[in-house]
mmCIF file of C-alpha atoms in Angstrom:
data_model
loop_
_atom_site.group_PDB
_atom_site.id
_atom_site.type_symbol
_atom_site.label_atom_id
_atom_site.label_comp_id
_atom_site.label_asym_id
_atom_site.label_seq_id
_atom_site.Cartn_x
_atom_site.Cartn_y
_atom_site.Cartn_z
ATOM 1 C CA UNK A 1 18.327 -32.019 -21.609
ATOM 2 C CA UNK A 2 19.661 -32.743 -18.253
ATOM 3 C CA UNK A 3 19.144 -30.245 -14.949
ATOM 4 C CA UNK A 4 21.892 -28.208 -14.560
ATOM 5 C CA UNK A 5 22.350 -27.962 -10.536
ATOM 6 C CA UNK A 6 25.475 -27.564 -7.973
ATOM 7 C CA UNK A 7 26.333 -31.389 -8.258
ATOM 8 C CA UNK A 8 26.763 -31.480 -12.154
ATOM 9 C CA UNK A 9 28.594 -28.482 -12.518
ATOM 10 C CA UNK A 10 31.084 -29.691 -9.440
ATOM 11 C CA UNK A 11 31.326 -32.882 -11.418
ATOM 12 C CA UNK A 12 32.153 -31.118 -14.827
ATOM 13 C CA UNK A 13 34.866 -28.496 -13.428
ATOM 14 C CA UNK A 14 36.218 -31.595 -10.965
ATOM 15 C CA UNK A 15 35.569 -29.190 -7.876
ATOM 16 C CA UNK A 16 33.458 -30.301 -4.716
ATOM 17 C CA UNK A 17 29.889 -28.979 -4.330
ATOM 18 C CA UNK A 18 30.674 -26.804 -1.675
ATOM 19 C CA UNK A 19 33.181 -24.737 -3.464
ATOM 20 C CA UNK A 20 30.614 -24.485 -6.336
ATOM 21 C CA UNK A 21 27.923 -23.137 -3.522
ATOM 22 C CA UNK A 22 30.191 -20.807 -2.348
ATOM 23 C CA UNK A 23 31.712 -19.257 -5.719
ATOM 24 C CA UNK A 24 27.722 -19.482 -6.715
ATOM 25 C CA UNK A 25 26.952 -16.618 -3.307
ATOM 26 C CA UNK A 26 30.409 -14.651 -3.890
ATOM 27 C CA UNK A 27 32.249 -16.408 -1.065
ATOM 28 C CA UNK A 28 35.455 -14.187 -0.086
ATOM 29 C CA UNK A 29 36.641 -18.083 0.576
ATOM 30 C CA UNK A 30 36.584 -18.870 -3.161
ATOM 31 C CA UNK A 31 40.086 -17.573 -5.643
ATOM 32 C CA UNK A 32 37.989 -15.485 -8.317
ATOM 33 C CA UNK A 33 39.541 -17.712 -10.741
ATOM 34 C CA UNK A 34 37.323 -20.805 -9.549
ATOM 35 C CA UNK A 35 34.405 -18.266 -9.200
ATOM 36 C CA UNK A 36 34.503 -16.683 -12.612
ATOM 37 C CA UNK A 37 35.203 -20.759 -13.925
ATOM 38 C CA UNK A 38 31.911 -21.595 -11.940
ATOM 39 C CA UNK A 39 29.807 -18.606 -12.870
ATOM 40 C CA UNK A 40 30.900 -18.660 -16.460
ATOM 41 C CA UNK A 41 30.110 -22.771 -17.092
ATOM 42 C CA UNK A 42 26.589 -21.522 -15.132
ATOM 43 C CA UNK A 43 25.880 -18.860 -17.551
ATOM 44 C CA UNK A 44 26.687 -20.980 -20.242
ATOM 45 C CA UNK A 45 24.365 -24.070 -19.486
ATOM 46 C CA UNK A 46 21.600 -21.565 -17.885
ATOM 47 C CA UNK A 47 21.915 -23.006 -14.553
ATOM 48 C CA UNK A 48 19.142 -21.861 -12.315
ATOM 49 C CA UNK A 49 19.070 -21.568 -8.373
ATOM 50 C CA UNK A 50 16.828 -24.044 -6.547
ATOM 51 C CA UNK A 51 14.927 -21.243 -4.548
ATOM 52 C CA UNK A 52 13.348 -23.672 -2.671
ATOM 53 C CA UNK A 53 16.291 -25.018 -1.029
ATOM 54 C CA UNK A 54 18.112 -22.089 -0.428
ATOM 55 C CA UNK A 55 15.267 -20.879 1.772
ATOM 56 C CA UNK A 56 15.014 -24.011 3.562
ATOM 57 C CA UNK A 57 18.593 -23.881 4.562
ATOM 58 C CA UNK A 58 18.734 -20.009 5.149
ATOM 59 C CA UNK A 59 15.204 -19.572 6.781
ATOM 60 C CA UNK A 60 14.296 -17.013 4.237
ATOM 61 C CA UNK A 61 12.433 -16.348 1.041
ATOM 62 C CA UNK A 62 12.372 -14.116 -2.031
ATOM 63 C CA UNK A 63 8.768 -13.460 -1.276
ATOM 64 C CA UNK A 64 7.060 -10.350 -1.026
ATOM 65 C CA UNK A 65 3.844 -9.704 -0.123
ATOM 66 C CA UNK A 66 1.398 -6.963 -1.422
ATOM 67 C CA UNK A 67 -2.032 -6.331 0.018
ATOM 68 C CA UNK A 68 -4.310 -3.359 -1.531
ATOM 69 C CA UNK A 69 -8.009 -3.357 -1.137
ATOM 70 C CA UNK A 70 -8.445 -3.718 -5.437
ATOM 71 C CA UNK A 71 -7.261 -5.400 -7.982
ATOM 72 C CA UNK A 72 -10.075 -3.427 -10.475
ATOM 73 C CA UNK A 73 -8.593 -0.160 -9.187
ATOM 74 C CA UNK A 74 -7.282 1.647 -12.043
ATOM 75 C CA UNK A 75 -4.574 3.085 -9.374
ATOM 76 C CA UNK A 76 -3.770 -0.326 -7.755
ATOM 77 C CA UNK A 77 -3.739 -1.920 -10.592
ATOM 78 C CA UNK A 78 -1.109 0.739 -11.996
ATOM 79 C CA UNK A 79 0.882 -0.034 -8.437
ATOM 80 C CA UNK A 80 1.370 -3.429 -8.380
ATOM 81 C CA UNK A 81 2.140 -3.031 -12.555
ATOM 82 C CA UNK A 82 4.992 -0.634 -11.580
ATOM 83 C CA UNK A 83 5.876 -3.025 -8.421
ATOM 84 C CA UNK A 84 6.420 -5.992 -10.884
ATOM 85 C CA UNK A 85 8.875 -3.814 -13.368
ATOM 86 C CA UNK A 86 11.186 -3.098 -10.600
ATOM 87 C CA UNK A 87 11.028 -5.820 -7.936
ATOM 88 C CA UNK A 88 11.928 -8.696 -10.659
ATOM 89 C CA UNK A 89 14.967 -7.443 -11.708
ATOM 90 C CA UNK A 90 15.671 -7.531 -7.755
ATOM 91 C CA UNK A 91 15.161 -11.592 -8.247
ATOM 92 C CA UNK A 92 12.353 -11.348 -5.847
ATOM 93 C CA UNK A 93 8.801 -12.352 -6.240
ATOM 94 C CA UNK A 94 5.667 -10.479 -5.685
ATOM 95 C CA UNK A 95 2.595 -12.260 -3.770
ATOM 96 C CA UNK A 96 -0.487 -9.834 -4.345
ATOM 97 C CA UNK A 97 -3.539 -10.145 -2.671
ATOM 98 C CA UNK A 98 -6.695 -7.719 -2.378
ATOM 99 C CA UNK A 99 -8.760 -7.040 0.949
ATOM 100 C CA UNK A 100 -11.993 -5.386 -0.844
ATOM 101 C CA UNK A 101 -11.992 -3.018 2.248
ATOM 102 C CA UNK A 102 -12.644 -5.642 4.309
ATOM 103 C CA UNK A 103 -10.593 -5.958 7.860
ATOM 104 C CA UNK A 104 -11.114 -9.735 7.910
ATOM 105 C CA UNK A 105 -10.191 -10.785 4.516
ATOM 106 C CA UNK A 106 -7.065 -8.187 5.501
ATOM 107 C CA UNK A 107 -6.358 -10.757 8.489
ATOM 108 C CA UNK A 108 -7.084 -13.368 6.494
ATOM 109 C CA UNK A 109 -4.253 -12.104 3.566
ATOM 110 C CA UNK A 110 -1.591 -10.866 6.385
ATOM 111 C CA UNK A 111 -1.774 -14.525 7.842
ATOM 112 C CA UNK A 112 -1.268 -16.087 4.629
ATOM 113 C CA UNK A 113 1.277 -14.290 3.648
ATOM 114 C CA UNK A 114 3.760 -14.606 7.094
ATOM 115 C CA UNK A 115 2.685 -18.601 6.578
ATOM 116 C CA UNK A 116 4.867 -18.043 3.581
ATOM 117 C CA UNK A 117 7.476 -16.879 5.367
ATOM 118 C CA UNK A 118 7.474 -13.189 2.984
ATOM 119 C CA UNK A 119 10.887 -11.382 3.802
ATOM 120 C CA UNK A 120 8.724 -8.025 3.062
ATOM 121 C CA UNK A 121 5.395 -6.486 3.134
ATOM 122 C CA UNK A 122 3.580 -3.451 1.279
ATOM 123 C CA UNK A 123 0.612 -2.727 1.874
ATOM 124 C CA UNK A 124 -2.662 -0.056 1.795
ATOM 125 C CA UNK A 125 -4.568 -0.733 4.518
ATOM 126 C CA UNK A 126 -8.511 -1.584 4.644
ATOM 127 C CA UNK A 127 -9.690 0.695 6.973
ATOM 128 C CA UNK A 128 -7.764 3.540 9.314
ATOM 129 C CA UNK A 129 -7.645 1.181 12.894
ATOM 130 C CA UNK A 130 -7.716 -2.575 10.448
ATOM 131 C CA UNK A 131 -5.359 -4.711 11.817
ATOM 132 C CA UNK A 132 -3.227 -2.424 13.678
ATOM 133 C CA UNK A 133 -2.225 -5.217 16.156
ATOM 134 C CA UNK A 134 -1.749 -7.807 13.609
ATOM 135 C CA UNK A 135 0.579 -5.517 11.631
ATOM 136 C CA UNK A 136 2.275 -4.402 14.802
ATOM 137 C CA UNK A 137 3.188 -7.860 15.199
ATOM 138 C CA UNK A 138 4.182 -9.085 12.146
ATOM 139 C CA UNK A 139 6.167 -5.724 11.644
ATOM 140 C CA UNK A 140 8.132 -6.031 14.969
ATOM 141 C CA UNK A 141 8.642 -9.851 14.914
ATOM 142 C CA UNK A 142 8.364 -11.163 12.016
ATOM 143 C CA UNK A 143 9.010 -9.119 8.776
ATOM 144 C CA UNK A 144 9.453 -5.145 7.774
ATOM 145 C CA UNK A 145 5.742 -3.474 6.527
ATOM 146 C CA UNK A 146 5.250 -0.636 4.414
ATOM 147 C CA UNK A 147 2.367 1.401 4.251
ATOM 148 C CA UNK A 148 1.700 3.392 1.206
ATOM 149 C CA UNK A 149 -1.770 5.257 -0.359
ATOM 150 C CA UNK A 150 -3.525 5.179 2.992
ATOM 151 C CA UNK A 151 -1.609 6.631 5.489
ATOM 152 C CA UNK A 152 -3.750 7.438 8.033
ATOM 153 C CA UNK A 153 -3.325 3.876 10.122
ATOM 154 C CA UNK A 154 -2.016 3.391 13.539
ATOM 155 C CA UNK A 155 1.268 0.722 12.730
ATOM 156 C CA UNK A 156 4.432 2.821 13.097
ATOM 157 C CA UNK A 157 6.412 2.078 9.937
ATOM 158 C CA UNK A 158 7.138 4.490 6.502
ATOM 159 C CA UNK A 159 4.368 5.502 5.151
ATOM 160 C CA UNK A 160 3.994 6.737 0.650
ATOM 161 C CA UNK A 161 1.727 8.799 -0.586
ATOM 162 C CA UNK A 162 0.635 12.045 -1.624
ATOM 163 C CA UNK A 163 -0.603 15.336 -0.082
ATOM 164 C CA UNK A 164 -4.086 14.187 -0.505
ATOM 165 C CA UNK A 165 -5.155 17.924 1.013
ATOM 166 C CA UNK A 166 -3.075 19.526 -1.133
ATOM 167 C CA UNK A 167 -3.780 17.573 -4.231
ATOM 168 C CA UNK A 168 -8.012 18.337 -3.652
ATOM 169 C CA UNK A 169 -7.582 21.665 -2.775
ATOM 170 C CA UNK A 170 -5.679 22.466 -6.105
ATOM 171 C CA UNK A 171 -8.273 20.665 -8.237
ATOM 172 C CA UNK A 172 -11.398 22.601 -6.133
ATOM 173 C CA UNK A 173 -9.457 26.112 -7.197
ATOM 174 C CA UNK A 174 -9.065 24.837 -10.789
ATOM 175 C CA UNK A 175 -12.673 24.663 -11.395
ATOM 176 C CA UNK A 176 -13.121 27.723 -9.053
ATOM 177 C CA UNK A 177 -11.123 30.092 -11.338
ATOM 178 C CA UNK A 178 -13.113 28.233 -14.145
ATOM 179 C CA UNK A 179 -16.008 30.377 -13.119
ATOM 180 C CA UNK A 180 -17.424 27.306 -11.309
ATOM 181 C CA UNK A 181 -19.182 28.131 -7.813
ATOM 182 C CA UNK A 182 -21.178 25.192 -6.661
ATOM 183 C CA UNK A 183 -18.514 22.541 -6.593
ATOM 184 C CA UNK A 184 -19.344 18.892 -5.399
ATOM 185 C CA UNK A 185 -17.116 16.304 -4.184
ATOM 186 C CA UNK A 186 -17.187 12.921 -4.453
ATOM 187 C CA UNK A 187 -16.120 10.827 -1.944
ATOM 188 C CA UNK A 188 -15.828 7.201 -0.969
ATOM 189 C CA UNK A 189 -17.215 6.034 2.380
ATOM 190 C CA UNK A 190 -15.273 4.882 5.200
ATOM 191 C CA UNK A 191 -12.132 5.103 2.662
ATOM 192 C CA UNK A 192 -8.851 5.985 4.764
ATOM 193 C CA UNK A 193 -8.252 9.112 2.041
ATOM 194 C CA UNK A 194 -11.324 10.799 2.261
ATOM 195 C CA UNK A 195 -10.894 12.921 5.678
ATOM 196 C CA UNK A 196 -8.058 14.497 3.427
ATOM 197 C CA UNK A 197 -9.167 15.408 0.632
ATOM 198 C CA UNK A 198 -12.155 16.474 2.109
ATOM 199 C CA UNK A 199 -10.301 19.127 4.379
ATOM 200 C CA UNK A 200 -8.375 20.618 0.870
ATOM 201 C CA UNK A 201 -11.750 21.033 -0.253
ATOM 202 C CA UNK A 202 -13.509 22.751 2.404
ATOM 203 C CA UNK A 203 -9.989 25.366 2.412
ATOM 204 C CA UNK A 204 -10.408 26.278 -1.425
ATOM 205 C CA UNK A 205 -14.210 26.687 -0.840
ATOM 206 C CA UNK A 206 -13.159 29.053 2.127
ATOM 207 C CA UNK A 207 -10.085 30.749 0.468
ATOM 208 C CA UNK A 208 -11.985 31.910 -2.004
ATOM 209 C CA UNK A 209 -15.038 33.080 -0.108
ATOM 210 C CA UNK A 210 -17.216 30.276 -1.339
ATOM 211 C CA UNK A 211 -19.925 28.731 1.348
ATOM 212 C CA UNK A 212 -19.340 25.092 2.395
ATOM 213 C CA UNK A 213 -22.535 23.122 2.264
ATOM 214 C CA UNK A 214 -22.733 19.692 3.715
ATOM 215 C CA UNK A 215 -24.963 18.522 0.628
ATOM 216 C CA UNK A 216 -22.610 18.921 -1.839
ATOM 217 C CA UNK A 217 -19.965 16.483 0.141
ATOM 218 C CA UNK A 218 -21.331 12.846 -1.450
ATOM 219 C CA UNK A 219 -20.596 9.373 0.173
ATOM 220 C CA UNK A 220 -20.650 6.757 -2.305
ATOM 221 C CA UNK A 221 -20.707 3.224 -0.556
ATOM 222 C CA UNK A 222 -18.913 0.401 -1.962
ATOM 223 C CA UNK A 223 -16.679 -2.455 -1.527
ATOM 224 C CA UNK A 224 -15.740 -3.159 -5.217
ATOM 225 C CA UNK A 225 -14.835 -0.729 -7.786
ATOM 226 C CA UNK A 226 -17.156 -2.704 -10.072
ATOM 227 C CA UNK A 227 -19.933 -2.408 -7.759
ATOM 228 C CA UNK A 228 -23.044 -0.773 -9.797
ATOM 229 C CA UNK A 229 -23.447 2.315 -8.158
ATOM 230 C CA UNK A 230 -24.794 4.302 -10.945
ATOM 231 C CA UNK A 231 -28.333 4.299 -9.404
ATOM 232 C CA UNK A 232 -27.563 5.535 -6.055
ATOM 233 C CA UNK A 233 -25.250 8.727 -7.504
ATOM 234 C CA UNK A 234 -28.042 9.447 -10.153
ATOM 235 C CA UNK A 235 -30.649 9.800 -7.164
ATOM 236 C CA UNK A 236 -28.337 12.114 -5.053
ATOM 237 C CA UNK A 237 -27.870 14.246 -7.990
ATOM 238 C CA UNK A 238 -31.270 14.259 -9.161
ATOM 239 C CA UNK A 239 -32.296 15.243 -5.469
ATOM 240 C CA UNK A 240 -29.871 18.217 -5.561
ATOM 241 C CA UNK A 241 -31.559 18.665 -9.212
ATOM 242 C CA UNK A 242 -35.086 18.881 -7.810
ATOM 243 C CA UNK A 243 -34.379 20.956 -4.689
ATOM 244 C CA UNK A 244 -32.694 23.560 -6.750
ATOM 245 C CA UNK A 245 -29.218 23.030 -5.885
ATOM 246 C CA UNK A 246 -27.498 21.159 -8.786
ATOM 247 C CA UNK A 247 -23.680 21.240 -8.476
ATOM 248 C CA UNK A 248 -22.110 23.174 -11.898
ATOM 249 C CA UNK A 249 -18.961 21.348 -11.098
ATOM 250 C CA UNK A 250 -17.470 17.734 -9.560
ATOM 251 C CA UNK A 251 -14.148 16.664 -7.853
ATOM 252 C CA UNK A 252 -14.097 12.832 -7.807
ATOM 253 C CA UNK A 253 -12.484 11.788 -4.782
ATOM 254 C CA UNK A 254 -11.577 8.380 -6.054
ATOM 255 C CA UNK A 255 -10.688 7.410 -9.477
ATOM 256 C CA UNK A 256 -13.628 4.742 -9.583
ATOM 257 C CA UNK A 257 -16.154 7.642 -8.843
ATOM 258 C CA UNK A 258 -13.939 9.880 -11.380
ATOM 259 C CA UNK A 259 -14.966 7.469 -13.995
ATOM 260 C CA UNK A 260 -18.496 6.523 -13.427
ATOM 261 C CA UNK A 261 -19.335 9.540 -12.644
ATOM 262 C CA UNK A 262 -19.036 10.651 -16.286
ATOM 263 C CA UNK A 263 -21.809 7.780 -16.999
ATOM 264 C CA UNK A 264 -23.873 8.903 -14.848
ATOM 265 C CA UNK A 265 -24.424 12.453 -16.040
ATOM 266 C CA UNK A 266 -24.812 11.154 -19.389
ATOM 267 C CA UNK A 267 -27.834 9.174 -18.192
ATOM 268 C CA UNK A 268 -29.201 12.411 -16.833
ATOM 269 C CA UNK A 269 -28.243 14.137 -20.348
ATOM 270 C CA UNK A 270 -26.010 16.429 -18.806
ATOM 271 C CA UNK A 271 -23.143 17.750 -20.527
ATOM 272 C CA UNK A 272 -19.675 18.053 -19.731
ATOM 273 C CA UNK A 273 -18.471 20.490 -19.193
ATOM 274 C CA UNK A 274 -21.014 22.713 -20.373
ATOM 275 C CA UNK A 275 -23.551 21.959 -17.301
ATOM 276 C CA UNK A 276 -21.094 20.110 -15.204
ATOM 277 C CA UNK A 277 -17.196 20.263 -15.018
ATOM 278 C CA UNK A 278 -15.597 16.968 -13.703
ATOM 279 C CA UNK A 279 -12.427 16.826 -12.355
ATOM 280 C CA UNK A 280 -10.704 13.803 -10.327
ATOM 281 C CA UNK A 281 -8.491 11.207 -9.442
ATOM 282 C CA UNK A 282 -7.563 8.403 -11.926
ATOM 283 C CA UNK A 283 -4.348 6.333 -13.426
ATOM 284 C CA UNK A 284 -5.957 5.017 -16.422
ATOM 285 C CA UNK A 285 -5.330 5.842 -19.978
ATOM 286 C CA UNK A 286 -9.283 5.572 -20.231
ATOM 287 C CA UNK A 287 -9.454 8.852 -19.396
ATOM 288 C CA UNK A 288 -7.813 10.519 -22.233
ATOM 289 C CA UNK A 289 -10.327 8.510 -24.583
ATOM 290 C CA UNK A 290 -13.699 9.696 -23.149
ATOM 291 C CA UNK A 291 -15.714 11.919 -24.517
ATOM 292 C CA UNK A 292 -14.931 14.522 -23.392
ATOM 293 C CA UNK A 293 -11.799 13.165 -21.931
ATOM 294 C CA UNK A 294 -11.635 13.561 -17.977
ATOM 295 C CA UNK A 295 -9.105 16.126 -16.687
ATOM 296 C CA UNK A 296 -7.675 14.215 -14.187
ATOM 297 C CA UNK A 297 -5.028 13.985 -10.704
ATOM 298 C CA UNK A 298 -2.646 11.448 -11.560
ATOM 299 C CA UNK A 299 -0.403 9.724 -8.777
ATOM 300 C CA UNK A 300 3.105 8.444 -9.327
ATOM 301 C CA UNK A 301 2.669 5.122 -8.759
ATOM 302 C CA UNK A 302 6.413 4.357 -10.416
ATOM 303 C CA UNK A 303 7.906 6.471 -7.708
ATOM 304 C CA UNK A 304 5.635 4.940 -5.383
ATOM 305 C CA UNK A 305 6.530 1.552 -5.791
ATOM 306 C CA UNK A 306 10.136 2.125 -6.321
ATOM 307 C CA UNK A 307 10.294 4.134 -2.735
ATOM 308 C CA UNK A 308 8.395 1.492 -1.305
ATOM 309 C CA UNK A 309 10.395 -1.491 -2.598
ATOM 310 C CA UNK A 310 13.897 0.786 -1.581
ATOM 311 C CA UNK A 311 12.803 1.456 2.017
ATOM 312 C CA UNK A 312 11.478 -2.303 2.423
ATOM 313 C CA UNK A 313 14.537 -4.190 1.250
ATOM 314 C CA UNK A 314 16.425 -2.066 3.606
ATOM 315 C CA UNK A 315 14.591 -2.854 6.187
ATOM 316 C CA UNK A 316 14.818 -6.443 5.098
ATOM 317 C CA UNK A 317 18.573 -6.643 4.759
ATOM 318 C CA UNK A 318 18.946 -3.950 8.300
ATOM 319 C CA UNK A 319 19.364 -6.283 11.507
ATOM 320 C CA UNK A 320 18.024 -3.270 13.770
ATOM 321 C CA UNK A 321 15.212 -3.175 15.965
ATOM 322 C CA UNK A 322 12.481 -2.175 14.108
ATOM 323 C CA UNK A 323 11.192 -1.019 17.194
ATOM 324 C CA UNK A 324 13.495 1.386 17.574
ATOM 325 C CA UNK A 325 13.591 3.092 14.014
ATOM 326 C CA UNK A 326 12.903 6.700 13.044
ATOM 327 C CA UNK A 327 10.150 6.737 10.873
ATOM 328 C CA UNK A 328 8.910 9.267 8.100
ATOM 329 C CA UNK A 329 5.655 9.707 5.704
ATOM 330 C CA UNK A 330 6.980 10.457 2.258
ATOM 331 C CA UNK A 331 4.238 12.708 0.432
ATOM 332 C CA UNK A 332 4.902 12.632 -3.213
ATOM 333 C CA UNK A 333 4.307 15.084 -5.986
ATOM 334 C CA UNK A 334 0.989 14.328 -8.312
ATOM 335 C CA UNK A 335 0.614 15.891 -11.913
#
């Protein structure tokens, strides 16, 4: 089967290529007669735009680039699902790369990514100060960036999320008018949401007349959500087990700790929720299947995306300063 391209189908409808180009991108030049004759012989023999010269000629791409700091994240991976749904109707094409927390393999995917020439960027950023002049940069001079999930960073742009207080602080009363007293949280280190979520916590505890100890805040350190940190939770617990102050209930502050924490109380032949209630943050389907199944925070990644993807093609298709834009955070509703 031959290509279909501009030159065959000016050949076959005995118009020059130019006229097919323009009928092809809606000319106001072009009679709509010749343009529905053009777009309908197109249909028909499933002609197909040569991307790659269009963006030669017009100095732009269909390209947009998505950095989050995991791919195994049950919530990034939900993200960047959602992202794909909606952005290739759109006709554009999603470039998604992972920083595993790390500010230099950040840099390393931001540089990458404006090499490409990306009309867009969305992104949840490593660390709260990673990259901030990078990302200043690129936003201001070379292409619009969205923040979303982490929203604590110092680049001036929209920013998506959720009320991460708000969201911690009604899981901590949950299990508080449970009956449960001695409430843990779970938290992972150096993570740009954890400042949050531990400040809803501390406010239940201290709403409801409950005394904040430091012990019961836990830092889990990892890079990877598939990182084996089983061991190092089991020993915190079992230290809080020994010295008398075992938690009766858990918030997981991320939904990797959400999960493995379940795991990890099964090694110690706890049960839940008999000795330990667990509540967190997850958006996986696993949870429903556990045994017991996880009560759970779960963020709306579909509105997420599609916010992000609105805001960024207008900023994309706007010829203003993005210097000079009014900015807003958009804190979504969890369920």
């Amino acid at each position: 089967m031959s290509v279909v391209n501009i030159k065959t189908i000016a050949k076959a409808l005995n118009i020059s290529p130019a006229t097919v180009s323009r009928a092809l991108n809606d000319s106001h030049e072009i009679k709509k007669e010749t343009k529905d004759r053009v777009l309908a012989y197109a249909k028909e023999h499933n002609y197909r735009p040569n991307t790659f010269a269009k963006n030669l000629k017009t100095g732009k791409t269909n390209l947009i680039g998505v950095v989050i700091p995991f791919l195994s994240s049950p919530f990034f991976l939900d993200f960047i699902d959602e992202l794909y749904k909606q952005i290739l109707p759109l006709g554009y094409t999603l470039l998604p790369f992972q920083s595993q927390n790390s500010a230099k393999q950040e840099q390393d995917a931001l540089e990458f990514l404006i090499q490409q020439n990306v009309a867009g960027i969305i992104i949840s950023p490593a660390h709260e100060k990673s990259n901030t002049d990078l990302m200043t940069h690129i936003h201001q001079n070379i292409c619009p960036i969205i923040l979303f999930d982490r929203l604590h960073h110092g680049l001036k742009t929209y920013k998506i999320g959720i009320h991460n207080s708000m969201e911690t602080y009604n899981a901590t009363e949950e299990l508080i008018k449970k009956g449960r007293r001695r409430i843990s949280l779970l938290c992972g280190k150096d993570i740009g949401n954890t400042k949050d979520r531990i400040r809803g916590y501390k406010n239940a505890l201290h709403n409801y007349g409950i005394p904040y100890l430091p012990e019961y805040v836990i830092y889990a350190n990892y890079q990877d959500p598939s990182q084996d940190i089983d061991s190092e939770l089991t020993q915190t617990l079992r230290n809080l087990w020994d010295n008398g102050n075992l938690p009766n209930a858990i918030v997981g502050g991320t939904d990797t700790l959400s999960i493995k924490i379940l795991g990890v109380l099964a090694g110690m032949e706890l049960n839940v929720p008999r000795d330990i209630a667990v509540i967190g943050f997850t958006n996986t389907n696993v949870a429903d299947y556990l045994s017991p199944s996880l009560s759970t925070i779960r963020q709306p990644t579909g509105k997420m995306a599609g916010l992000a993807l609105q805001l960024l093609i207008e900023m994309m298709e706007n010829t203003k300063d993005r210097t000079e834009m009014e900015y807003q955070s958009f804190l979504l509703e969890s369920t």
